[in-house]
Each structure stands twice: as structure tokens, then as C-alpha cells.
CSV table of C-alpha atoms in Angstrom, one decimal:
chain,number,residue,atom,x,y,z
A,19,UNK,CA,201.8,37.3,1.8
A,20,UNK,CA,203.2,38.3,-1.8
A,21,UNK,CA,199.6,40.1,-2.6
A,22,UNK,CA,200.9,43.4,-1.0
A,23,UNK,CA,203.1,45.7,-2.3
A,24,UNK,CA,204.6,48.7,-1.7
A,25,UNK,CA,206.6,51.0,-4.2
A,26,UNK,CA,208.1,54.9,-3.0
A,27,UNK,CA,209.0,56.5,-6.3
A,28,UNK,CA,209.9,60.3,-8.1
A,29,UNK,CA,207.6,58.7,-10.8
A,30,UNK,CA,204.1,59.6,-11.3
A,31,UNK,CA,201.9,56.6,-11.9
A,32,UNK,CA,199.2,54.9,-13.6
A,33,UNK,CA,195.7,54.1,-11.6
A,34,UNK,CA,194.1,52.3,-14.1
A,35,UNK,CA,197.7,50.4,-14.1
A,36,UNK,CA,198.2,49.5,-10.7
A,37,UNK,CA,194.6,48.7,-10.3
A,38,UNK,CA,194.9,46.2,-13.4
A,39,UNK,CA,198.0,44.8,-11.2
A,40,UNK,CA,196.1,44.3,-7.9
A,41,UNK,CA,193.2,42.6,-9.4
A,42,UNK,CA,193.5,38.7,-9.1
A,43,UNK,CA,194.5,36.1,-12.1
A,44,UNK,CA,191.0,34.0,-9.9
A,45,UNK,CA,188.8,37.0,-10.1
A,46,UNK,CA,188.1,36.3,-6.8
A,47,UNK,CA,187.2,40.1,-5.8
A,48,UNK,CA,184.2,41.4,-6.4
A,49,UNK,CA,185.4,45.1,-4.7
A,50,UNK,CA,188.0,47.2,-5.2
A,51,UNK,CA,188.6,50.8,-3.2
A,52,UNK,CA,191.0,52.9,-4.5
A,53,UNK,CA,192.3,56.2,-2.6
A,54,UNK,CA,194.4,59.1,-4.3
A,55,UNK,CA,195.9,61.8,-2.7
A,56,UNK,CA,197.0,65.2,-4.7
A,57,UNK,CA,198.5,68.2,-4.0
A,58,UNK,CA,195.9,71.0,-3.2
A,59,UNK,CA,196.0,74.4,-4.7
A,60,UNK,CA,195.2,76.1,-1.3
A,61,UNK,CA,195.9,74.9,2.3
A,62,UNK,CA,195.4,76.8,5.8
A,63,UNK,CA,194.1,79.7,3.3
A,64,UNK,CA,197.2,79.8,1.2
A,65,UNK,CA,198.1,79.4,-2.4
A,66,UNK,CA,200.6,76.8,-3.2
A,67,UNK,CA,203.1,77.0,-5.6
A,68,UNK,CA,204.7,73.6,-5.4
A,69,UNK,CA,205.4,70.4,-2.8
A,70,UNK,CA,208.8,68.8,-1.8
A,71,UNK,CA,208.5,65.3,-0.5
A,72,UNK,CA,211.1,64.3,1.8
A,73,UNK,CA,211.1,60.5,3.5
A,74,UNK,CA,213.5,58.5,5.6
A,75,UNK,CA,214.5,55.6,2.8
A,76,UNK,CA,214.4,52.2,4.2
A,77,UNK,CA,211.8,53.1,7.0
A,78,UNK,CA,209.3,54.3,4.6
A,79,UNK,CA,208.8,51.1,3.0
A,80,UNK,CA,208.9,48.9,6.1
A,81,UNK,CA,206.5,51.2,7.9
A,82,UNK,CA,204.0,51.1,4.7
A,83,UNK,CA,204.9,47.0,4.5
A,84,UNK,CA,203.7,46.9,8.2
A,85,UNK,CA,200.5,48.8,8.3
A,86,UNK,CA,199.1,46.5,4.7
A,87,UNK,CA,200.3,43.6,6.9
A,88,UNK,CA,198.4,44.4,9.5
A,89,UNK,CA,195.3,45.6,7.7
A,90,UNK,CA,195.6,41.7,6.0
A,91,UNK,CA,195.7,40.1,9.5
A,92,UNK,CA,192.3,42.3,10.1
A,93,UNK,CA,190.2,42.0,7.6
A,94,UNK,CA,189.8,39.1,4.5
A,95,UNK,CA,191.6,41.1,2.1
A,96,UNK,CA,192.1,39.7,-1.8
A,97,UNK,CA,195.4,42.1,-2.4
A,98,UNK,CA,196.3,45.3,-1.3
A,99,UNK,CA,199.2,48.4,-3.0
A,100,UNK,CA,200.5,51.4,-2.0
A,101,UNK,CA,202.3,54.0,-3.9
A,102,UNK,CA,204.1,57.2,-2.6
A,103,UNK,CA,205.8,59.4,-4.4
A,104,UNK,CA,208.9,61.6,-2.9
A,105,UNK,CA,210.7,64.6,-4.4
A,106,UNK,CA,208.8,67.6,-6.0
A,107,UNK,CA,205.1,67.9,-7.0
A,108,UNK,CA,203.1,70.6,-8.7
A,109,UNK,CA,199.5,71.5,-8.0
A,110,UNK,CA,196.9,69.1,-9.1
A,111,UNK,CA,200.1,66.2,-8.6
A,112,UNK,CA,199.4,62.8,-7.3
A,113,UNK,CA,200.7,61.9,-4.5
A,114,UNK,CA,199.6,58.6,-3.5
A,115,UNK,CA,197.5,55.7,-4.3
A,116,UNK,CA,196.1,53.0,-2.2
A,117,UNK,CA,194.7,50.3,-3.7
A,118,UNK,CA,192.3,47.2,-1.9
A,119,UNK,CA,191.0,44.4,-2.9
A,120,UNK,CA,188.5,41.8,-1.8
A,121,UNK,CA,185.1,39.9,-1.9
A,122,UNK,CA,183.0,42.1,-0.9
A,123,UNK,CA,183.0,45.9,-0.6
A,124,UNK,CA,182.8,46.8,3.3
A,125,UNK,CA,186.3,45.3,3.6
A,126,UNK,CA,187.7,47.4,0.6
A,127,UNK,CA,186.4,50.6,2.7
A,128,UNK,CA,187.4,49.5,6.0
A,129,UNK,CA,190.9,48.2,5.0
A,130,UNK,CA,191.8,51.5,2.6
A,131,UNK,CA,190.9,53.9,5.2
A,132,UNK,CA,192.8,51.9,7.9
A,133,UNK,CA,195.6,52.1,5.8
A,134,UNK,CA,195.6,55.6,5.0
A,135,UNK,CA,194.8,56.4,8.3
A,136,UNK,CA,197.9,54.5,9.5
A,137,UNK,CA,200.1,55.6,6.2
A,138,UNK,CA,199.6,59.4,7.6
A,139,UNK,CA,200.9,58.6,10.7
A,140,UNK,CA,203.7,56.1,10.7
A,141,UNK,CA,205.1,56.5,7.1
A,142,UNK,CA,208.3,58.9,7.5
A,143,UNK,CA,206.9,61.5,5.1
A,144,UNK,CA,207.3,64.9,4.7
A,145,UNK,CA,205.5,67.6,2.9
A,146,UNK,CA,207.4,71.1,2.4
A,147,UNK,CA,205.4,73.8,0.6
A,148,UNK,CA,206.1,76.6,-1.3
A,149,UNK,CA,203.8,79.1,-0.8
A,150,UNK,CA,204.0,83.2,-2.3
A,151,UNK,CA,204.8,84.0,1.4
A,152,UNK,CA,207.7,82.1,1.1
A,153,UNK,CA,208.2,77.8,1.8
A,154,UNK,CA,206.8,75.7,5.3
A,155,UNK,CA,206.8,72.5,6.5
A,156,UNK,CA,203.8,71.2,6.3
A,157,UNK,CA,202.3,70.7,9.9
A,158,UNK,CA,200.7,67.2,11.2
A,159,UNK,CA,196.7,68.0,11.8
A,160,UNK,CA,195.9,66.6,14.5
A,161,UNK,CA,192.1,64.9,13.2
A,162,UNK,CA,195.1,62.1,11.5
A,163,UNK,CA,196.2,60.9,15.2
A,164,UNK,CA,192.3,60.6,16.3
A,165,UNK,CA,191.4,58.7,13.2
A,166,UNK,CA,194.3,56.2,13.5
A,167,UNK,CA,193.7,56.2,17.4
A,168,UNK,CA,189.8,54.8,16.3
A,169,UNK,CA,190.9,51.8,14.6
A,170,UNK,CA,192.4,50.2,18.4
A,171,UNK,CA,189.6,49.3,20.5
B,3,UNK,CA,229.2,53.1,16.6
B,4,UNK,CA,225.9,54.6,16.4
B,5,UNK,CA,224.7,56.1,12.9
B,6,UNK,CA,222.1,59.4,13.9
B,7,UNK,CA,219.8,60.9,11.1
B,8,UNK,CA,217.7,64.2,10.9
B,9,UNK,CA,214.5,64.9,8.3
B,10,UNK,CA,212.6,67.6,7.3
B,11,UNK,CA,212.4,70.8,9.6
B,12,UNK,CA,214.6,69.2,12.1
B,13,UNK,CA,217.7,69.1,9.9
B,14,UNK,CA,217.2,72.0,8.5
B,15,UNK,CA,217.5,73.3,12.1
B,16,UNK,CA,220.8,72.2,12.6
B,17,UNK,CA,222.1,71.7,9.2
B,18,UNK,CA,222.8,68.0,9.4
B,19,UNK,CA,221.4,65.5,7.6
B,20,UNK,CA,223.8,62.3,9.8
B,21,UNK,CA,226.2,61.8,12.0
B,22,UNK,CA,228.1,59.1,13.2
B,23,UNK,CA,228.8,58.6,17.3
B,24,UNK,CA,231.4,56.4,18.4
B,25,UNK,CA,229.7,53.2,20.6
B,26,UNK,CA,230.5,53.4,24.1
B,27,UNK,CA,228.3,53.3,27.5
B,28,UNK,CA,227.7,56.1,27.6
B,29,UNK,CA,225.4,56.7,24.9
B,30,UNK,CA,223.5,53.4,25.4
B,31,UNK,CA,219.8,54.8,25.4
B,32,UNK,CA,218.1,57.3,23.0
B,33,UNK,CA,218.2,60.0,26.4
B,34,UNK,CA,221.9,59.9,26.7
B,35,UNK,CA,222.4,60.1,23.2
B,36,UNK,CA,220.1,63.3,22.7
B,37,UNK,CA,222.1,64.4,25.7
B,38,UNK,CA,225.4,63.9,24.3
B,39,UNK,CA,223.8,66.0,20.9
B,40,UNK,CA,223.1,69.1,22.6
B,41,UNK,CA,226.4,69.1,24.5
B,42,UNK,CA,228.2,69.1,21.4
B,43,UNK,CA,225.8,71.1,19.8
B,44,UNK,CA,225.2,73.6,21.8
B,45,UNK,CA,222.3,75.4,22.4
B,46,UNK,CA,221.1,75.2,18.8
B,47,UNK,CA,221.1,71.9,19.1
B,48,UNK,CA,219.0,71.8,22.6
B,49,UNK,CA,216.1,74.2,20.8
B,50,UNK,CA,215.8,71.4,17.8
B,51,UNK,CA,216.0,68.6,19.3
B,52,UNK,CA,213.6,68.8,22.5
B,53,UNK,CA,210.9,70.6,20.4
B,54,UNK,CA,207.4,69.2,21.4
B,55,UNK,CA,206.1,66.3,19.2
B,56,UNK,CA,209.7,65.3,18.1
B,57,UNK,CA,209.8,61.7,17.1
B,58,UNK,CA,212.4,59.1,17.7
B,59,UNK,CA,212.8,56.3,15.8
B,60,UNK,CA,216.0,53.3,16.2
B,61,UNK,CA,216.1,50.9,13.2
B,62,UNK,CA,212.8,52.1,11.3
B,63,UNK,CA,210.7,51.5,14.5
B,64,UNK,CA,208.6,54.7,16.3
B,65,UNK,CA,209.8,55.0,19.6
B,66,UNK,CA,207.5,56.1,22.6
B,67,UNK,CA,210.1,57.7,25.4
B,68,UNK,CA,213.3,56.3,26.3
B,69,UNK,CA,214.4,53.4,24.6
B,70,UNK,CA,218.3,51.3,25.1
B,71,UNK,CA,220.9,51.7,22.6
B,72,UNK,CA,223.3,49.0,21.5
B,73,UNK,CA,226.6,49.3,18.6
B,74,UNK,CA,225.6,49.3,15.2
B,75,UNK,CA,221.9,51.1,16.1
B,76,UNK,CA,220.2,53.6,13.8
B,77,UNK,CA,218.4,56.9,15.6
B,78,UNK,CA,216.7,59.0,13.6
B,79,UNK,CA,215.1,62.1,14.7
B,80,UNK,CA,212.2,63.9,13.1
B,81,UNK,CA,208.8,65.8,13.3
B,82,UNK,CA,205.2,64.1,13.2
B,83,UNK,CA,205.1,62.8,9.8
B,84,UNK,CA,202.8,64.4,6.9
B,85,UNK,CA,202.5,62.2,4.3
B,86,UNK,CA,199.7,60.4,2.1
C,26,UNK,CA,174.8,70.6,-8.6
C,27,UNK,CA,176.7,70.0,-12.3
C,28,UNK,CA,179.4,68.4,-10.6
C,29,UNK,CA,177.4,65.2,-10.0
C,30,UNK,CA,177.1,62.8,-12.9
C,31,UNK,CA,175.3,59.4,-13.6
C,32,UNK,CA,176.1,57.0,-17.0
C,33,UNK,CA,174.4,53.7,-17.4
C,34,UNK,CA,175.8,52.2,-20.0
C,35,UNK,CA,176.6,48.7,-21.5
C,36,UNK,CA,179.9,49.9,-22.3
C,37,UNK,CA,182.9,48.9,-20.3
C,38,UNK,CA,185.1,52.1,-18.7
C,39,UNK,CA,188.4,53.9,-18.1
C,40,UNK,CA,188.4,54.1,-14.0
C,41,UNK,CA,191.6,56.2,-14.9
C,42,UNK,CA,189.7,58.3,-17.6
C,43,UNK,CA,186.6,58.9,-15.1
C,44,UNK,CA,188.8,60.1,-12.5
C,45,UNK,CA,190.5,62.6,-14.4
C,46,UNK,CA,187.4,63.9,-15.7
C,47,UNK,CA,186.0,64.1,-11.9
C,48,UNK,CA,189.2,66.0,-11.0
C,49,UNK,CA,188.1,69.9,-10.7
C,50,UNK,CA,190.3,72.6,-12.9
C,51,UNK,CA,190.9,74.7,-9.9
C,52,UNK,CA,192.5,71.5,-7.7
C,53,UNK,CA,190.6,71.8,-4.9
C,54,UNK,CA,190.6,68.2,-4.1
C,55,UNK,CA,192.7,67.0,-1.8
C,56,UNK,CA,191.4,63.2,-1.9
C,57,UNK,CA,189.5,60.7,-4.4
C,58,UNK,CA,187.8,57.6,-3.4
C,59,UNK,CA,186.8,55.2,-6.0
C,60,UNK,CA,185.0,52.0,-6.1
C,61,UNK,CA,184.9,49.6,-8.6
C,62,UNK,CA,182.9,46.4,-8.4
C,63,UNK,CA,183.4,43.6,-10.3
C,64,UNK,CA,181.9,40.6,-11.7
C,65,UNK,CA,183.6,37.5,-9.5
C,66,UNK,CA,184.7,33.5,-10.6
C,67,UNK,CA,182.2,32.1,-7.8
C,68,UNK,CA,179.2,33.4,-5.9
C,69,UNK,CA,177.5,31.6,-2.9
C,70,UNK,CA,179.3,28.8,-3.7
C,71,UNK,CA,178.8,28.4,-7.2
C,72,UNK,CA,181.1,29.2,-10.5
C,73,UNK,CA,179.9,31.6,-12.6
C,74,UNK,CA,180.3,31.9,-16.1
C,75,UNK,CA,178.6,35.1,-16.9
C,76,UNK,CA,176.1,37.7,-15.9
C,77,UNK,CA,173.3,39.8,-17.1
C,78,UNK,CA,172.6,43.3,-15.8
C,79,UNK,CA,169.2,44.1,-16.1
C,80,UNK,CA,167.8,47.5,-15.1
C,81,UNK,CA,164.8,49.9,-14.7
C,82,UNK,CA,166.1,52.9,-17.7
C,83,UNK,CA,165.0,56.3,-16.3
C,84,UNK,CA,164.6,55.2,-13.1
C,85,UNK,CA,168.2,54.2,-12.8
C,86,UNK,CA,169.4,57.2,-13.4
C,87,UNK,CA,167.2,59.6,-11.2
C,88,UNK,CA,167.5,56.9,-8.5
C,89,UNK,CA,171.6,57.5,-8.7
C,90,UNK,CA,171.6,61.1,-9.2
C,91,UNK,CA,169.3,61.3,-5.5
C,92,UNK,CA,171.8,59.3,-4.2
C,93,UNK,CA,174.4,61.7,-5.7
C,94,UNK,CA,172.7,64.6,-4.1
C,95,UNK,CA,171.9,63.6,-1.2
C,96,UNK,CA,175.3,62.5,-0.4
C,97,UNK,CA,176.2,66.5,-1.7
C,98,UNK,CA,173.9,67.4,1.1
C,99,UNK,CA,175.2,65.4,3.5
C,100,UNK,CA,179.4,66.2,3.2
C,101,UNK,CA,181.4,68.8,1.6
C,102,UNK,CA,182.2,66.9,-1.7
C,103,UNK,CA,183.8,68.6,-4.5
C,104,UNK,CA,182.4,66.3,-7.3
C,105,UNK,CA,181.2,63.0,-7.7
C,106,UNK,CA,180.2,60.7,-10.2
C,107,UNK,CA,179.1,57.2,-11.0
C,108,UNK,CA,179.1,54.5,-14.2
C,109,UNK,CA,177.0,51.5,-14.3
C,110,UNK,CA,176.7,48.6,-16.8
C,111,UNK,CA,173.9,47.0,-18.1
C,112,UNK,CA,173.3,43.9,-20.4
C,113,UNK,CA,176.4,40.9,-20.9
C,114,UNK,CA,178.7,40.7,-18.4
C,115,UNK,CA,182.0,38.2,-17.9
C,116,UNK,CA,183.8,37.0,-14.8
C,117,UNK,CA,186.1,39.7,-13.8
C,118,UNK,CA,184.1,42.3,-16.1
C,119,UNK,CA,184.2,46.0,-14.2
C,120,UNK,CA,180.3,46.4,-13.3
C,121,UNK,CA,180.1,49.7,-11.4
C,122,UNK,CA,182.9,52.7,-10.9
C,123,UNK,CA,181.5,55.0,-7.8
C,124,UNK,CA,184.3,58.2,-7.5
C,125,UNK,CA,184.0,60.5,-5.2
C,126,UNK,CA,186.6,64.0,-4.7
C,127,UNK,CA,187.1,66.3,-1.7
C,128,UNK,CA,189.3,68.4,0.0
C,129,UNK,CA,190.5,65.5,2.4
C,130,UNK,CA,190.0,61.6,2.9
C,131,UNK,CA,187.7,61.8,5.6
C,132,UNK,CA,184.6,62.8,3.1
C,133,UNK,CA,185.5,60.9,0.1
C,134,UNK,CA,185.4,57.4,2.2
C,135,UNK,CA,182.2,58.3,3.9
C,136,UNK,CA,180.2,59.5,0.8
C,137,UNK,CA,182.0,56.8,-1.6
C,138,UNK,CA,180.5,54.3,0.9
C,139,UNK,CA,177.4,56.1,1.2
C,140,UNK,CA,176.8,55.9,-2.2
C,141,UNK,CA,177.3,52.3,-2.6
C,142,UNK,CA,175.1,51.7,0.3
C,143,UNK,CA,172.6,53.5,-1.2
C,144,UNK,CA,173.0,51.8,-4.4
C,145,UNK,CA,172.7,48.5,-3.9
C,146,UNK,CA,169.6,49.1,-1.6
C,147,UNK,CA,167.7,51.7,-4.3
C,148,UNK,CA,169.1,51.7,-8.3
C,149,UNK,CA,166.7,49.2,-9.8
C,150,UNK,CA,169.3,46.8,-11.1
C,151,UNK,CA,169.1,42.7,-11.1
C,152,UNK,CA,172.0,40.5,-12.1
C,153,UNK,CA,171.1,37.3,-13.3
C,154,UNK,CA,174.4,34.1,-13.0
C,155,UNK,CA,174.4,32.0,-15.4
C,156,UNK,CA,175.9,28.4,-13.4
C,157,UNK,CA,176.7,24.9,-14.2
C,158,UNK,CA,173.9,24.6,-12.4
C,159,UNK,CA,171.5,26.8,-14.7
C,160,UNK,CA,171.0,30.6,-14.5
C,161,UNK,CA,169.9,31.8,-11.3
C,162,UNK,CA,168.3,36.0,-10.4
C,163,UNK,CA,171.1,36.9,-7.3
C,164,UNK,CA,169.1,37.2,-4.4
C,165,UNK,CA,169.9,40.7,-2.3
C,166,UNK,CA,172.1,40.2,0.6
C,167,UNK,CA,170.3,40.9,4.1
C,168,UNK,CA,173.7,43.1,4.8
C,169,UNK,CA,173.0,45.4,2.1
C,170,UNK,CA,169.8,46.5,3.3
C,171,UNK,CA,171.1,46.7,7.4
C,172,UNK,CA,174.6,48.7,5.7
C,173,UNK,CA,172.2,51.4,4.3
C,174,UNK,CA,170.5,51.5,7.8
C,175,UNK,CA,173.2,52.7,9.6
C,176,UNK,CA,173.7,55.9,7.6
C,177,UNK,CA,170.2,57.5,9.0
C,178,UNK,CA,170.4,58.4,12.5
D,5,UNK,CA,145.9,55.3,-18.5
D,6,UNK,CA,148.4,53.3,-16.5
D,7,UNK,CA,151.6,52.1,-17.6
D,8,UNK,CA,152.7,49.1,-15.4
D,9,UNK,CA,156.5,47.5,-16.2
D,10,UNK,CA,157.7,44.6,-14.5
D,11,UNK,CA,161.4,43.4,-14.1
D,12,UNK,CA,163.9,41.1,-13.7
D,13,UNK,CA,162.0,37.4,-12.2
D,14,UNK,CA,159.0,39.3,-11.5
D,15,UNK,CA,158.6,39.8,-15.4
D,16,UNK,CA,159.9,36.2,-16.0
D,17,UNK,CA,157.1,34.4,-14.3
D,18,UNK,CA,154.4,36.6,-15.7
D,19,UNK,CA,156.2,36.4,-18.9
D,20,UNK,CA,155.4,40.4,-19.4
D,21,UNK,CA,157.3,43.0,-19.5
D,22,UNK,CA,154.3,46.0,-19.3
D,23,UNK,CA,150.8,46.4,-20.1
D,24,UNK,CA,148.5,49.5,-19.9
D,25,UNK,CA,145.7,49.5,-18.0
D,26,UNK,CA,142.4,52.1,-18.8
D,27,UNK,CA,142.6,54.3,-16.2
D,28,UNK,CA,139.0,54.4,-14.1
D,29,UNK,CA,138.8,55.1,-10.4
D,30,UNK,CA,138.8,51.4,-9.6
D,31,UNK,CA,142.5,51.6,-10.2
D,32,UNK,CA,143.2,54.8,-8.4
D,33,UNK,CA,145.7,52.9,-5.9
D,34,UNK,CA,148.5,50.6,-6.1
D,35,UNK,CA,146.5,47.4,-3.9
D,36,UNK,CA,143.5,48.2,-5.8
D,37,UNK,CA,145.7,47.7,-9.4
D,38,UNK,CA,147.0,45.2,-7.9
D,39,UNK,CA,144.2,42.8,-7.3
D,40,UNK,CA,143.2,44.3,-10.5
D,41,UNK,CA,146.0,42.0,-12.0
D,42,UNK,CA,145.8,39.1,-10.4
D,43,UNK,CA,142.0,39.3,-11.7
D,44,UNK,CA,142.4,39.3,-15.0
D,45,UNK,CA,145.8,37.7,-14.8
D,46,UNK,CA,144.8,34.3,-12.5
D,47,UNK,CA,146.4,32.1,-9.8
D,48,UNK,CA,150.1,32.7,-11.5
D,49,UNK,CA,149.4,36.5,-11.3
D,50,UNK,CA,148.5,36.3,-7.4
D,51,UNK,CA,151.6,34.1,-6.9
D,52,UNK,CA,153.8,36.4,-8.5
D,53,UNK,CA,152.7,39.6,-7.4
D,54,UNK,CA,152.3,38.8,-4.1
D,55,UNK,CA,155.8,37.5,-3.2
D,56,UNK,CA,157.8,38.7,-0.5
D,57,UNK,CA,159.4,41.5,-0.7
D,58,UNK,CA,157.5,42.7,-3.7
D,59,UNK,CA,159.0,46.4,-4.5
D,60,UNK,CA,156.6,48.8,-5.9
D,61,UNK,CA,157.8,52.2,-7.7
D,62,UNK,CA,155.2,54.9,-9.0
D,63,UNK,CA,156.5,57.2,-11.0
D,64,UNK,CA,160.5,55.5,-10.8
D,65,UNK,CA,159.7,56.5,-7.0
D,66,UNK,CA,160.0,53.2,-4.9
D,67,UNK,CA,157.0,53.1,-2.2
D,68,UNK,CA,156.7,51.6,0.9
D,69,UNK,CA,152.4,50.4,1.3
D,70,UNK,CA,149.9,51.4,-0.5
D,71,UNK,CA,149.7,55.0,-2.6
D,72,UNK,CA,147.5,56.5,-4.5
D,73,UNK,CA,147.5,56.5,-8.4
D,74,UNK,CA,146.0,58.7,-11.1
D,75,UNK,CA,145.9,58.6,-14.6
D,76,UNK,CA,149.4,58.6,-16.3
D,77,UNK,CA,151.2,57.1,-13.3
D,78,UNK,CA,153.7,54.5,-14.4
D,79,UNK,CA,153.7,51.5,-12.0
D,80,UNK,CA,156.5,49.3,-11.6
D,81,UNK,CA,156.7,45.9,-9.5
D,82,UNK,CA,159.9,44.3,-8.9
D,83,UNK,CA,162.1,42.2,-6.9
D,84,UNK,CA,164.9,43.5,-4.2
D,85,UNK,CA,167.3,45.4,-6.7
D,86,UNK,CA,171.3,43.3,-6.5
D,87,UNK,CA,173.4,46.1,-8.5
D,88,UNK,CA,176.2,47.9,-7.8
């Protein structure tokens, strides 16, 4: 399908722009659900100064496209797109954007959440936080693995 | 030849992001490759590579358990992912 | 709560602008889920030329704010905002925007979908479509009532 | 006085968007107000107001079943909503 797109980039993105690019020329879609992830000022009780996002070039794009393909097999989506940033990020910066369009909202909500849940568990990104107590690699949340599992079955 | 990559905290602990291992039958599986890396690297490598929750990927696919390897494969070792 | 906002307007809106307004100065939020509804080119097999959105001034704003307050009681959201257009709209036009921010994505997804499900059933808007076969009032979907009910209990 | 509003297809069928009914005890409930409107309006009003799925609201709140009314209340009749 050529209505699935993935970009891994250091540059910031404009959510409204991405959403316009997602829309079909034929106006089939009645609903777009878009997720944006941000760098929080606090994580596990510690103040975050900035973040470094590392990834596995090649595998990253491939794994996200595989997740989008799974979503497209599972739901009648019109289009879906993921933009994920890498490199140094500051507090309040946008990290990731996932947009899904479909005829009706149920599909767009489910598919967008599915993509985020899988991305959190399968796309090879790693966050390193800079805090007052020094740098630390962010640990994976156990709930993220649980949330991905609930889609199978 | 096998291309071996390390990411995030694994890369830092090993102070190594990538290396190449000449292909032969003694490294024809993930587990045997890992044993070779530990044998060559020493206790520090054992500590880093035998960590709980280590994820291993072959040719960009995450692998559960052991997996056969062939000449030209790309293998990666990394901690649980934390993107999004 | 003053982090809940509602606007009923004839003017179009800029989703990126609305999303920036939603964000806190303290960067508490790690996630924003935003829903956008569009006028589809086809509905129940008929081509749509344009749409007229009627509403019940006063009750509209009040009912949407009540829905946002319920969402805020139910989930630890940071902020939530609804913009709904009224008046004449063309195919592909934006109808509604619902944005919810929270620390983690689960809350933002659930609260945003909850707000849309309730808005579909409780906010006094009515769509009149113009098609080749004449004008017709859009009928409520039975599934919309079902979707709202699944949140109770 | 009661303020009575009609919306969407109900408004069109009645060709009426709003009217005022002087307050007295004979219209002290939603059902009795509706009966008064039908008595004054005739068969066309009966058809429009007794439609299946009619929604009635009192002072901006949707009401299920009958409900008492008091002087100054705003009552609205409309079909199921289709916004969003």
C-alpha cells in the first residue's frame, strides 16, 4: 500500500502539515486520529533537562512500516503515517506523530492506538535523559508490553 | 562475515557500537556468536550481554530464543526499546 | 477546571494552533491525542455536495463542557479542548476537533474517544446533507448510542 | 411563560423554530405541554411531535420520560443528534 508512510528524522515536524498530507484527494475519510508524543519535564519524579534519542537505522523504518501494514490488514484505514524524531531533544519538544485516517472514528482510534502500542515495544529507539543527577537510559515500562499484548487474541 | 551491532546502554557498557566476525561454522547461531563475543571480550562482555531482557535481532527482526545464522547476517544486541 | 475549553464557531480552525494552545507551560504532558472529523464525499452510498450544521445555541456549549468535565473526573488529563463548527460546510471541510493531553498515552486515547462518543450522542448538532437526490437530514447511527453506552459500567 | 424551541427536521415539519406559551398549571409537565401544542397545532403537530426517537430537553438538559415544568422554563423538541 502506498498510503502508509514512515519518516525518521532529526528535524521537528508540523502536525497540521502532516495531517493535510494524510488526507485523500477523494475525501473518503470522515475521521483522523493523531497522536503526538512530547518530552515531559518530569519523569519518574526527576526533572528532565533534555533527551537524546538513539535508533537503529534501517530496522527502525522497517519495523514501523511493518506495524502500519499490520494495522492496515486489521482495520479498513484510508491512510496512516508515522514521523519519529531522533537525536537531541529539549523539554516540550515533539518526539513522535502517528496519524490514521478512516471512514469512521472507531477504526481511526483503534488503529492509531495499536500503532503506538506496537511502536513502543517493537521500534528500536532508545531515550537517554539528562537530569540533575546525571544521564540515564530510560527504562521500558512494563505496562507498554502489556498494552501491546492485549491486541493479540 | 557477520556484522554485529550494539545499541544504547549495551553499546556504552561495551564501549563498542559495531564489529565484524569472520564467518565460520562455530558462529552459526545467535547463542554461539554470543559465546564467542564473551570469550573474546571477557567478564565485562559477559555481564553486558547476559543482562536480563537483552533483545537480539537478526537482519532487523527481533528474535526470541536462539536462531541460526548464515554468512552475511547482521546481528544486533540492545536493551528493551523506549521510543514513542 | 480552567484547562477545559469549548468553542462552537462557523470559522475553520488550525489543528496545529489548537494543539499548541492545549499544551501546558510546565510541559507536564507526554501525550496528546487529537481527533478531527471531516465532511465525507460519500455517505450511505450517496455523493454529498455540501452540509449544513445546525445547533442549539447555549445547550451545545453547556453539553460539551459537561462531557469534558466527566472525562476530567474519570481520567487524570492535563487539558482538553473541543472546537465544533456550525453553518454551511463543503466536502473535505473540518467539522470538529477534540484534543486531550495527559502524562501518558492511555489516558489521552481513552478520554479523547470518550469525549467523541458522548459528543455524538449528547451534543445538540444536526447535519443536513445536500445530495444529487435532494437535501436530507443525516440519521443518527445506532452504533453511536452503543459506543457511548460501553463507557458506563 | 414557557419558551418552546424546535430544531432540525422537527422545526421544518412544524415550520416553526420557537414559540411562547403563557404559564399556567395546565402546562406544568412536558407531557401536558406537548398535548397543548398538539391541541393547538392539529394533526400535523401530532405527527411531528409524536415521532419515534423524539428528544425533549428542559433548560438545556435532555430528559427521559415526563418531567415537571415551572414558569420560565425553556423546552426543546428535536430529533437524535448527529454532530461530530
